[in-house]
Coordinates of C-alpha atoms and ligand atoms in Angstrom, one line a residue:
X1 CA -21.2 36.6 -32.2
X2 CA -20.3 33.6 -34.5
X3 CA -17.1 31.8 -33.8
X4 CA -15.5 28.6 -35.1
X5 CA -15.3 25.5 -32.9
X6 CA -11.6 26.1 -32.4
X7 CA -12.3 29.7 -31.3
X8 CA -15.0 28.5 -28.9
X9 CA -12.6 26.1 -27.3
X10 CA -10.1 29.0 -26.7
X11 CA -12.9 31.2 -25.2
X12 CA -13.9 28.4 -22.8
X13 CA -10.3 27.7 -21.9
X14 CA -9.8 31.3 -21.1
X15 CA -13.0 31.6 -19.1
X16 CA -12.0 28.5 -17.1
X17 CA -8.7 30.2 -16.3
X18 CA -6.5 27.9 -18.2
X19 CA -3.1 29.6 -18.8
X20 CA -1.0 26.5 -19.5
X21 CA -1.7 23.4 -21.6
X22 CA 0.4 20.4 -22.5
X23 CA 0.0 19.0 -25.9
X24 CA 1.2 17.5 -29.2
X25 CA -0.2 18.6 -32.6
X26 CA -1.5 16.6 -35.6
X27 CA -3.8 16.8 -38.6
X28 CA -7.1 16.5 -36.6
X29 CA -6.2 19.4 -34.3
X30 CA -4.4 21.7 -36.7
X31 CA -7.2 24.2 -36.7
X32 CA -7.2 24.2 -32.9
X33 CA -3.5 24.8 -32.8
X34 CA -3.9 27.6 -35.3
X35 CA -6.2 29.4 -32.9
X36 CA -4.2 28.5 -29.8
X37 CA -1.1 30.2 -31.3
X38 CA -3.2 33.5 -31.4
X39 CA -3.9 33.4 -27.7
X40 CA -1.6 33.9 -24.7
X41 CA -2.2 30.4 -23.3
X42 CA 1.2 28.8 -22.8
X43 CA 1.5 25.6 -24.7
X44 CA 4.1 23.1 -23.6
X45 CA 5.1 20.8 -26.5
X46 CA 5.8 17.5 -24.8
X47 CA 7.6 14.7 -26.7
X48 CA 5.0 12.0 -26.2
X49 CA 1.3 12.3 -25.5
X50 CA 1.5 10.1 -22.4
X51 CA 4.0 12.6 -21.1
X52 CA 1.4 15.3 -21.9
X53 CA -1.3 13.8 -19.6
X54 CA 1.2 13.1 -16.8
X55 CA 2.4 16.7 -17.1
X56 CA -1.2 17.9 -16.9
X57 CA -1.7 15.6 -13.9
X58 CA 1.4 16.9 -12.1
X59 CA 0.3 20.5 -13.0
X60 CA -3.1 19.8 -11.4
X61 CA -1.7 18.4 -8.2
X62 CA 0.9 21.1 -7.7
X63 CA -1.4 24.0 -8.6
X64 CA -4.8 22.8 -7.3
X65 CA -6.2 23.7 -10.8
X66 CA -7.5 21.6 -13.6
X67 CA -4.7 20.3 -15.9
X68 CA -5.3 20.4 -19.6
X69 CA -3.8 18.2 -22.4
X70 CA -4.5 18.6 -26.1
X71 CA -3.7 15.9 -28.7
X72 CA -4.5 14.7 -32.1
X73 CA -6.7 11.8 -33.2
X74 CA -5.7 8.1 -33.6
X75 CA -2.3 7.5 -32.1
X76 CA -2.2 10.8 -30.4
X77 CA -5.4 9.9 -28.5
X78 CA -4.4 6.3 -27.8
X79 CA -1.0 7.4 -26.4
X80 CA -3.0 9.4 -23.7
X81 CA -4.8 6.3 -22.3
X82 CA -2.1 5.4 -19.6
X83 CA -2.1 9.0 -18.3
X84 CA -5.8 9.2 -18.2
X85 CA -6.1 5.9 -16.4
X86 CA -3.5 7.0 -13.8
X87 CA -5.4 10.3 -13.3
X88 CA -8.6 8.4 -12.9
X89 CA -7.2 6.0 -10.3
X90 CA -5.8 8.9 -8.3
X91 CA -8.9 11.2 -8.8
X92 CA -6.9 14.0 -10.5
X93 CA -8.8 16.8 -12.3
X94 CA -7.6 16.7 -15.9
X95 CA -9.4 17.6 -19.1
X96 CA -8.1 15.9 -22.2
X97 CA -9.1 17.3 -25.6
X98 CA -8.6 14.9 -28.5
X99 CA -9.0 15.7 -32.1
X100 CA -11.1 13.3 -34.2
X101 CA -11.6 12.6 -37.9
X102 CA -14.4 14.6 -39.5
X103 CA -17.9 13.6 -38.5
X104 CA -18.8 12.1 -41.8
X105 CA -15.8 9.8 -41.7
X106 CA -16.4 8.4 -38.1
X107 CA -16.9 4.7 -38.4
X108 CA -15.2 4.5 -41.9
X109 CA -11.8 3.4 -40.6
X110 CA -10.6 6.7 -41.6
X111 CA -6.9 7.6 -41.4
X112 CA -6.0 8.1 -37.7
X113 CA -9.5 7.3 -36.5
X114 CA -10.0 5.5 -33.2
X115 CA -13.0 5.4 -31.0
X116 CA -11.3 7.2 -28.1
X117 CA -14.6 7.7 -26.3
X118 CA -15.1 3.9 -26.3
X119 CA -11.5 3.2 -25.4
X120 CA -11.5 5.6 -22.4
X121 CA -15.1 5.0 -21.1
X122 CA -13.9 2.8 -18.2
X123 CA -11.0 5.1 -17.2
X124 CA -12.6 8.6 -17.4
X125 CA -15.0 10.2 -15.0
X126 CA -16.9 11.1 -18.1
X127 CA -16.3 11.6 -21.8
X128 CA -17.9 13.2 -24.8
X129 CA -17.8 13.0 -28.6
X130 CA -19.0 16.5 -29.8
X131 CA -21.4 15.8 -32.7
X132 CA -22.9 19.3 -33.0
X133 CA -21.1 22.6 -32.9
X134 CA -24.0 24.1 -30.9
X135 CA -23.1 21.7 -28.0
X136 CA -19.4 22.5 -27.9
X137 CA -19.4 25.3 -25.4
X138 CA -21.8 23.5 -23.0
X139 CA -19.8 20.3 -23.2
X140 CA -16.5 22.0 -22.6
X141 CA -18.0 23.8 -19.6
X142 CA -19.4 20.6 -18.2
X143 CA -16.0 18.8 -18.7
X144 CA -14.2 21.3 -16.5
X145 CA -17.1 21.2 -13.9
X146 CA -17.1 17.4 -13.8
X147 CA -13.2 17.2 -13.6
X148 CA -13.0 19.4 -10.6
X149 CA -16.2 18.8 -8.7
X150 CA -17.3 16.0 -6.4
X151 CA -14.6 13.3 -6.5
X152 CA -12.4 14.8 -9.2
X153 CA -11.2 12.9 -12.2
X154 CA -10.2 13.0 -15.9
X155 CA -12.8 14.1 -18.5
X156 CA -12.1 13.6 -22.2
X157 CA -13.7 15.7 -25.0
X158 CA -13.3 14.4 -28.5
X159 CA -13.7 17.1 -31.2
X160 CA -14.1 16.1 -34.8
X161 CA -12.1 18.2 -37.3
X162 CA -15.2 19.6 -39.0
X163 CA -16.6 20.7 -35.6
X164 CA -13.4 22.6 -34.9
X165 CA -14.0 24.5 -38.2
X166 CA -17.8 24.9 -38.1
X167 CA -19.3 28.2 -36.9
X168 CA -21.8 28.8 -34.1
X169 CA -22.9 31.7 -32.1
X170 CA -21.0 31.7 -28.8
X171 CA -22.8 31.9 -25.5
X172 CA -20.9 30.6 -22.6
X173 CA -23.4 28.8 -20.2
X174 CA -23.2 30.8 -16.9
X175 CA -23.7 27.8 -14.7
X176 CA -23.6 24.0 -15.3
X177 CA -26.7 22.1 -14.5
X178 CA -26.6 18.3 -14.8
X179 CA -29.7 16.6 -13.5
X180 CA -28.0 13.2 -12.9
X181 CA -24.9 14.6 -11.2
X182 CA -25.1 16.3 -7.8
X183 CA -22.3 15.5 -5.4
X184 CA -23.1 15.6 -1.7
X185 CA -20.7 18.1 -0.1
X186 CA -22.5 18.6 3.2
X187 CA -22.4 15.6 5.5
X188 CA -25.3 14.4 7.6
X189 CA -24.8 16.0 11.0
X190 CA -26.4 13.0 12.8
X191 CA -23.7 10.8 11.3
X192 CA -21.0 13.3 12.5
X193 CA -22.6 13.2 16.1
X194 CA -22.1 9.4 16.0
X195 CA -18.4 9.9 15.0
X196 CA -17.9 12.3 18.0
X197 CA -19.5 9.7 20.3
X198 CA -17.1 7.0 19.0
X199 CA -14.2 9.4 19.5
X200 CA -15.2 9.9 23.1
X201 CA -15.5 6.2 23.8
X202 CA -12.3 5.1 21.9
X203 CA -9.3 3.8 23.8
X204 CA -7.0 3.1 20.8
X205 CA -8.1 5.4 17.9
X206 CA -6.3 5.9 14.7
X207 CA -6.9 8.4 11.8
X208 CA -6.3 7.0 8.3
X209 CA -6.2 9.8 5.7
X210 CA -5.9 9.5 1.9
X211 CA -5.6 11.5 -1.2
X212 CA -9.2 12.8 -0.7
X213 CA -8.0 15.0 2.1
X214 CA -5.4 16.6 -0.2
X215 CA -7.9 17.0 -3.1
X216 CA -10.4 18.7 -0.9
X217 CA -7.7 21.0 0.7
X218 CA -8.6 19.6 4.1
X219 CA -5.1 19.2 5.5
X220 CA -5.4 22.1 8.0
X221 CA -8.8 20.8 9.3
X222 CA -7.3 17.3 9.6
X223 CA -4.3 18.5 11.5
X224 CA -6.5 20.5 13.9
X225 CA -8.8 17.5 14.4
X226 CA -6.0 15.1 15.1
X227 CA -4.3 17.5 17.6
X228 CA -7.6 18.3 19.4
X229 CA -8.4 14.7 19.8
X230 CA -4.8 13.5 20.2
X231 CA -5.4 10.8 17.7
X232 CA -2.4 9.5 15.8
X233 CA -2.5 9.7 12.0
X234 CA -1.4 7.4 9.3
X235 CA -1.9 8.0 5.5
X236 CA -2.0 6.1 2.3
X237 CA 0.7 6.8 -0.3
X238 CA -1.7 9.3 -1.9
X239 CA -2.3 11.0 1.5
X240 CA 1.4 11.8 2.3
X241 CA 1.6 15.5 3.1
X242 CA -2.0 15.7 4.4
X243 CA -0.5 15.6 7.9
X244 CA 2.8 17.1 8.9
X245 CA 5.6 14.4 8.9
X246 CA 7.3 16.2 11.9
X247 CA 4.2 16.0 14.2
X248 CA 4.6 13.6 17.2
X249 CA 1.2 12.1 16.2
X250 CA 2.5 11.1 12.8
X251 CA 2.6 7.3 12.4
X252 CA 4.1 7.2 8.9
X253 CA 2.6 5.5 5.9
X254 CA 0.3 2.5 6.1
X255 CA 0.2 -0.7 4.0
X256 CA 2.5 -3.0 2.1
X257 CA 5.5 -0.8 2.8
X258 CA 4.1 1.0 5.7
X259 CA 5.9 1.7 9.0
X260 CA 5.8 -1.0 11.7
X261 CA 3.9 1.4 14.0
X262 CA 1.3 2.4 11.4
X263 CA 0.4 -1.1 10.5
X264 CA 0.5 -2.4 14.1
X265 CA -1.7 0.4 15.4
X266 CA -4.2 -0.2 12.7
X267 CA -4.1 -3.9 13.5
X268 CA -5.1 -3.3 17.2
X269 CA -7.0 0.0 17.1
X270 CA -10.6 0.1 18.4
X271 CA -11.6 3.1 16.2
X272 CA -10.3 3.8 12.7
X273 CA -11.4 7.1 11.2
X274 CA -10.8 6.8 7.5
X275 CA -11.0 10.1 5.6
X276 CA -10.8 10.5 1.8
X277 CA -9.5 6.9 1.2
X278 CA -10.6 4.0 -0.9
X279 CA -9.0 1.1 1.0
X280 CA -6.7 0.0 -1.8
X281 CA -5.4 -3.6 -1.5
X282 CA -1.9 -2.2 -1.1
X283 CA -3.2 -0.6 2.1
X284 CA -5.5 -3.3 3.5
X285 CA -3.6 -6.5 2.8
X286 CA -6.0 -9.3 3.8
X287 CA -9.2 -7.3 4.1
X288 CA -10.8 -9.6 6.7
X289 CA -7.9 -9.0 9.0
X290 CA -7.7 -5.2 8.4
X291 CA -8.5 -3.2 11.5
X292 CA -10.5 -6.3 12.6
X293 CA -10.9 -5.2 16.2
X294 CA -12.1 -1.8 15.2
X295 CA -15.2 0.2 14.6
X296 CA -14.6 2.1 11.3
X297 CA -15.8 5.6 10.3
X298 CA -15.4 6.3 6.6
X299 CA -15.8 9.9 5.4
X300 CA -15.8 10.3 1.6
X301 CA -17.5 12.4 -1.1
X302 CA -17.9 9.3 -3.2
X303 CA -20.7 7.2 -1.8
X304 CA -19.7 4.3 -4.1
X305 CA -16.3 4.0 -2.3
X306 CA -17.9 3.5 1.1
X307 CA -18.3 -0.2 2.0
X308 CA -16.8 -1.1 -1.3
X309 CA -13.8 -3.0 0.1
X310 CA -14.2 -2.8 3.9
X311 CA -17.2 -2.9 6.3
X312 CA -17.9 0.4 7.8
X313 CA -19.7 1.2 11.2
X314 CA -20.4 4.9 10.5
X315 CA -20.5 6.0 6.8
X316 CA -20.3 9.8 6.2
X317 CA -20.9 11.0 2.7
X318 CA -19.5 14.5 2.3
X319 CA -16.6 16.7 1.4
X320 CA -13.6 16.0 3.7
X321 CA -12.9 19.7 4.4
X322 CA -16.5 20.5 5.3
X323 CA -16.9 17.3 7.3
X324 CA -13.7 17.9 9.3
X325 CA -14.7 21.5 9.8
X326 CA -18.0 20.4 11.4
X327 CA -16.2 17.7 13.4
X328 CA -13.8 20.2 14.8
X329 CA -16.7 22.4 15.9
X330 CA -18.4 19.5 17.6
X331 CA -15.1 18.5 19.3
X332 CA -14.6 22.1 20.6
X333 CA -17.9 21.9 22.5
X334 CA -16.7 18.9 24.5
X335 CA -14.8 18.8 27.8
X336 CA -11.5 17.2 26.9
X337 CA -9.5 18.1 30.0
X338 CA -8.7 14.4 30.7
X339 CA -7.6 13.7 27.2
X340 CA -3.9 13.4 27.7
X341 CA -4.4 10.9 30.5
X342 CA -6.8 8.9 28.4
X343 CA -4.4 8.7 25.5
X344 CA -1.2 8.2 27.5
X345 CA -1.1 4.4 27.3
X346 CA -2.0 4.2 23.6
X347 CA 0.5 6.8 22.6
X348 CA 3.2 5.1 24.7
X349 CA 2.5 1.8 23.1
X350 CA 3.0 3.4 19.6
X351 CA 6.2 5.2 20.8
X352 CA 7.5 1.8 21.8
X353 CA 6.9 0.4 18.3
X354 CA 8.6 3.4 16.9
X355 CA 11.7 2.9 18.9
X356 CA 12.0 -0.8 18.7
X357 CA 11.1 -1.2 15.0
X358 CA 12.0 2.1 13.2
X359 CA 12.5 2.3 9.5
X360 CA 16.1 1.1 9.1
X361 CA 18.8 0.0 6.7
X362 CA 22.4 -1.0 7.1
X363 CA 25.1 1.2 5.6
X364 CA 27.6 -0.7 3.5
X365 CA 30.4 -0.1 1.0
X366 CA 28.0 0.7 -1.8
X367 CA 25.6 3.6 -1.8
X368 CA 22.3 2.8 -0.1
X369 CA 19.3 4.2 -1.9
X370 CA 17.7 5.1 1.4
X371 CA 20.8 7.1 2.2
X372 CA 20.4 9.1 -1.0
X373 CA 16.8 10.0 -0.1
X374 CA 17.8 10.9 3.5
X375 CA 20.4 13.2 2.2
X376 CA 18.1 14.7 -0.4
X377 CA 15.6 15.4 2.5
X378 CA 18.4 17.0 4.6
X379 CA 19.5 19.3 1.8
X380 CA 16.0 20.3 0.7
X381 CA 13.9 20.4 3.9
X382 CA 14.3 24.2 4.1
X383 CA 13.4 24.8 0.5
X384 CA 10.0 24.7 -1.1
X385 CA 10.5 21.2 -2.7
X386 CA 8.1 19.0 -4.7
X387 CA 9.0 15.4 -5.0
X388 CA 7.6 13.4 -7.8
X389 CA 8.4 9.7 -8.3
X390 CA 8.5 7.0 -10.8
X391 CA 7.3 3.5 -9.7
X392 CA 9.0 0.7 -7.9
X393 CA 11.4 0.7 -5.0
X394 CA 12.4 4.3 -5.8
X395 CA 8.8 5.4 -5.1
X396 CA 8.6 3.5 -1.8
X397 CA 11.9 4.8 -0.5
X398 CA 10.9 8.4 -1.4
X399 CA 7.6 7.8 0.5
X400 CA 9.4 6.3 3.5
X401 CA 12.5 8.5 3.8
X402 CA 11.4 11.9 2.6
X403 CA 9.3 13.7 5.2
X404 CA 6.3 15.7 3.9
X405 CA 5.0 18.6 5.9
X406 CA 2.4 20.0 3.5
X407 CA 0.0 18.7 0.8
X408 CA 0.8 19.0 -2.9
X409 CA 4.5 18.3 -2.3
X410 CA 4.5 14.5 -3.1
X411 CA 3.3 13.6 -6.6
X412 CA 3.1 10.0 -7.5
X413 CA 1.1 7.6 -9.6
X414 CA -0.5 5.8 -6.7
X415 CA -3.4 3.8 -8.0
X416 CA -2.1 2.7 -11.5
X417 CA 1.5 2.7 -10.6
X418 CA 2.9 4.0 -13.9
X419 CA 6.6 3.7 -14.6
X420 CA 7.4 6.8 -16.6
X421 CA 5.1 9.1 -14.6
X422 CA 7.7 11.1 -12.6
X423 CA 9.6 13.1 -15.2
X424 CA 6.6 14.5 -17.1
X425 CA 4.7 15.0 -13.8
X426 CA 7.8 17.0 -12.6
X427 CA 7.6 19.1 -15.7
X428 CA 3.9 19.8 -14.9
X429 CA 4.6 20.6 -11.3
X430 CA 7.5 22.9 -12.3
X431 CA 5.2 24.8 -14.7
X432 CA 2.7 25.3 -11.8
X433 CA 5.4 26.2 -9.3
X434 CA 8.3 27.9 -11.1
X435 CA 9.9 29.0 -7.8
X436 CA 9.9 25.5 -6.3
X437 CA 12.6 22.9 -6.4
X438 CA 11.0 19.9 -8.3
X439 CA 12.8 16.6 -8.0
X440 CA 11.8 13.3 -9.7
X441 CA 13.0 10.3 -7.7
X442 CA 13.5 7.6 -10.3
X443 CA 14.6 4.1 -11.0
X444 CA 16.8 3.3 -13.9
X445 CA 14.0 1.3 -15.5
X446 CA 11.2 3.8 -15.1
X447 CA 13.2 6.8 -16.2
X448 CA 13.7 5.2 -19.6
X449 CA 9.9 5.0 -20.1
X450 CA 9.5 8.7 -20.7
X451 CA 13.1 9.9 -20.9
X452 CA 12.2 11.9 -24.1
X453 CA 10.6 14.5 -21.9
X454 CA 14.1 15.7 -20.9
X455 CA 13.9 17.6 -24.2
X456 CA 10.7 19.3 -23.1
X457 CA 12.3 20.3 -19.8
X458 CA 15.4 21.7 -21.5
X459 CA 13.4 23.5 -24.3
X460 CA 11.3 25.4 -21.7
X461 CA 14.2 26.0 -19.3
X462 CA 12.6 24.0 -16.6
X463 CA 15.2 23.2 -13.9
X464 CA 13.7 19.9 -12.9
X465 CA 16.1 17.5 -11.1
X466 CA 16.1 13.7 -11.7
X467 CA 17.6 11.5 -9.0
X468 CA 18.1 8.0 -10.4
X469 CA 18.6 5.3 -7.8
X470 CA 20.3 3.2 -10.4
X471 CA 20.4 -0.5 -9.2
X472 CA 20.6 -1.9 -12.8
X473 CA 17.5 -3.9 -12.0
X474 CA 13.8 -3.6 -12.3
X475 CA 14.3 -3.5 -8.5
X476 CA 10.8 -4.0 -7.1
X477 CA 10.0 -6.9 -9.3
X478 CA 13.5 -8.3 -8.5
X479 CA 12.6 -7.9 -4.8
X480 CA 9.5 -10.0 -5.3
X481 CA 11.5 -12.6 -7.1
X482 CA 14.0 -12.7 -4.3
X483 CA 11.4 -12.9 -1.5
X484 CA 8.6 -15.0 -3.1
X485 CA 10.1 -16.8 -6.2
X486 CA 13.2 -18.3 -4.6
X487 CA 15.6 -15.9 -6.2
X488 CA 14.6 -16.8 -9.8
X489 CA 15.4 -13.4 -11.4
X490 CA 13.5 -13.8 -14.6
X491 CA 14.1 -10.8 -16.9
X492 CA 14.6 -8.1 -14.3
X493 CA 18.3 -7.4 -14.9
X494 CA 18.8 -4.3 -17.0
X495 CA 21.9 -5.7 -18.6
X496 CA 22.3 -2.6 -20.8
X497 CA 21.5 0.9 -20.0
X498 CA 22.5 4.2 -21.5
X499 CA 25.2 6.3 -19.8
X500 CA 22.8 8.7 -18.0
X501 CA 25.4 11.4 -17.6
X502 CA 26.1 11.5 -21.4
X503 CA 22.4 11.1 -22.0
X504 CA 21.7 14.2 -19.9
X505 CA 24.4 16.1 -21.8
X506 CA 22.9 15.0 -25.1
X507 CA 19.6 16.5 -24.1
X508 CA 21.4 19.7 -23.2
X509 CA 21.1 19.1 -19.5
X510 CA 23.6 18.6 -16.7
X511 CA 24.6 15.0 -15.9
X512 CA 26.3 14.0 -12.6
X513 CA 27.2 10.6 -11.1
X514 CA 28.0 9.2 -7.7
X515 CA 29.5 5.8 -7.2
X516 CA 30.5 5.8 -3.5
X517 CA 28.6 6.9 -0.4
X518 CA 31.1 9.7 0.2
X519 CA 30.2 11.3 -3.2
X520 CA 26.5 11.4 -2.6
X521 CA 26.3 14.7 -0.8
X522 CA 28.5 16.6 -3.2
X523 CA 26.6 15.4 -6.2
X524 CA 23.3 16.3 -4.6
X525 CA 24.6 19.7 -3.7
X526 CA 25.9 20.4 -7.2
X527 CA 22.7 19.0 -8.9
X528 CA 20.1 20.5 -6.6
X529 CA 21.6 24.0 -6.6
X530 CA 22.1 24.1 -10.4
X531 CA 19.8 26.4 -12.2
X532 CA 19.6 23.9 -15.1
X533 CA 17.8 20.6 -15.8
X534 CA 19.9 17.9 -14.1
X535 CA 20.1 14.1 -14.1
X536 CA 21.9 12.7 -11.1
X537 CA 22.9 9.0 -11.5
X538 CA 23.4 7.2 -8.2
X539 CA 25.0 3.8 -8.6
X540 CA 23.2 2.2 -5.6
X541 CA 23.5 -1.3 -3.9
X542 CA 21.9 -3.5 -6.5
X543 CA 20.0 -5.9 -4.3
X544 CA 18.7 -3.6 -1.6
X545 CA 15.1 -4.4 -0.7
X546 CA 12.3 -2.2 0.6
X547 CA 11.3 -3.0 4.2
X548 CA 9.0 -3.3 6.0
X549 CA 7.1 -5.5 3.4
X550 CA 3.8 -7.2 3.8
X551 CA 3.5 -10.0 1.4
X552 CA 0.5 -9.5 -1.0
X553 CA -2.7 -10.7 0.5
X554 CA -1.3 -11.1 4.1
X555 CA -2.6 -9.1 7.1
X556 CA -0.7 -5.8 7.3
X557 CA 0.5 -6.7 10.8
X558 CA 2.6 -9.6 9.3
X559 CA 5.6 -7.6 8.1
X560 CA 8.9 -8.8 6.8
X561 CA 11.5 -6.6 8.5
X562 CA 15.2 -5.8 7.8
Ligands
TPP1 C1 4.4 0.9 -17.2 C2 4.7 -0.1 -16.2 N1 5.2 -1.3 -16.6 C3 5.5 -2.2 -15.7 C4 5.3 -2.1 -14.4 C5 5.6 -3.1 -13.3 N2 6.7 -2.7 -12.4 C6 6.5 -2.2 -11.2 S1 7.8 -1.7 -10.4 C7 8.8 -2.2 -11.7 C8 10.3 -2.1 -11.6 C9 10.7 -0.7 -11.7 O1 12.1 -0.6 -11.9 P1 12.9 0.7 -11.8 O2 12.2 1.8 -12.4 O3 14.3 0.5 -12.1 O4 12.8 1.0 -10.2 P2 13.3 0.3 -8.9 O5 12.2 -0.6 -8.4 O6 14.5 -0.5 -9.2 O7 13.5 1.4 -8.0 C10 8.0 -2.8 -12.7 C11 8.6 -3.4 -13.9 C12 4.8 -0.8 -14.0 N3 4.6 -0.4 -12.7 N4 4.6 0.2 -14.9

């Protein structure tokens, strides 16, 4: 059977189970759009290609499937770069399909030509320029395989316009074989035996879990492992939800804005079991001081992330879910009858840190941003709720004051820290989970970076909720200026902003505002229970800071507290 390139693309998308894609058309992909309109794949017309990739990213995280974004050549392609880089840093499986000028024009500075393969080489897991129609089906198949396998990540496929129109006989490769790519899923059992021995010997063990646990769907195995061994658990920002926030063994988040008890216990532990993490500098602070008294186990599917930033006693290359599954079996074979006695002192020390230095803020006359998140949690804890965030203080307060029980419910741009991520990611998450409540916790700066996606949400009837913690500042930068630049507030005051209530209404959404603490609950109740897209504008205390805070480059045990 002979098909055009555009038809082959549709076939592969369908074979790969893609039922939703986020995109924006243009001349180089007009043939592809022509075919797309004949299929039953749902296309979400975003208002900016950056929003398209973030939406695909949010969709991937909420659904566990590969997110797909389709854009045109030139500016369409360059607009995707921030989204791709964010997905790359956070290891999110996304396939981005870009149109390209016709093959014979490549290199001619043709209209809307950019070398998007060159531009995205350092921020994709892999990328392709399709030069021959006969390669198209194989390349697309490989793109999906690469995006979702091993350590996941974004893959870009650049399809010249003539390739989309050219004909080829269509054979979908049944399996993907790539000689140079063969991720190790099964860990070395001897390494795992060493881990078990360290667990038996440890007096002050800590588990440190990251996004890899969520990506490999290993949260149940992690929870079982921690409970069996009575080892307290902290996570990175990306790992929130990998372990239940209500469990007594939960330490809270680690790192620059981590809890006192998470940072202190990592500082003095004698065994750190790191699972699916990459030891980001926002987690480690001063690397030489990080878990300096501890033996370190590092379990990860990506061998290049092991010993990259932190020395490791026992490296384990393997899938988190499979590795934890084996560890649980090995632990089950041990006699752990004296475990609670062995752990008592350590867990009591941690409880002491929790009660003497809890996460705290002082109520005042103005609305405190932390109070808004606490109320948001209270009102949504019994509903299936997905929180996305923008970047800055809003992101950290969401991470600290919302409590996540399950994976896939906290969606944030962790590695790249992209302002403007939260709203389009919420749109993607809402597409993946139509019955969930999806809330973007935003700053007044960040929300203006991709505010145009309000139109997308309203067009498709997506009832996402935006909670703006409106401090009229680029708050996180202002905080650094206050604490480390002697209050020299260079260019962080947002002296003019739109009226977010009117802006919401202009987009056809609902706009609500709270200016006093006593208005917070009523606004949240009205907004969260509305069936429509809603912006809630909370005028919060302007100069509130996020605490604890570890100054950049300091040991994580040296925290500034409230
Ligand atoms: C695209 C982008 N540009 C700049 C930054 C640097 N940056 C990090 S936090 C921040 C302030 C964010 O302000 P706002 O969205 O109002 O949130 P707040 O910190 O006040 O909660 C800035 C400018 C960034 N992370 N992303």
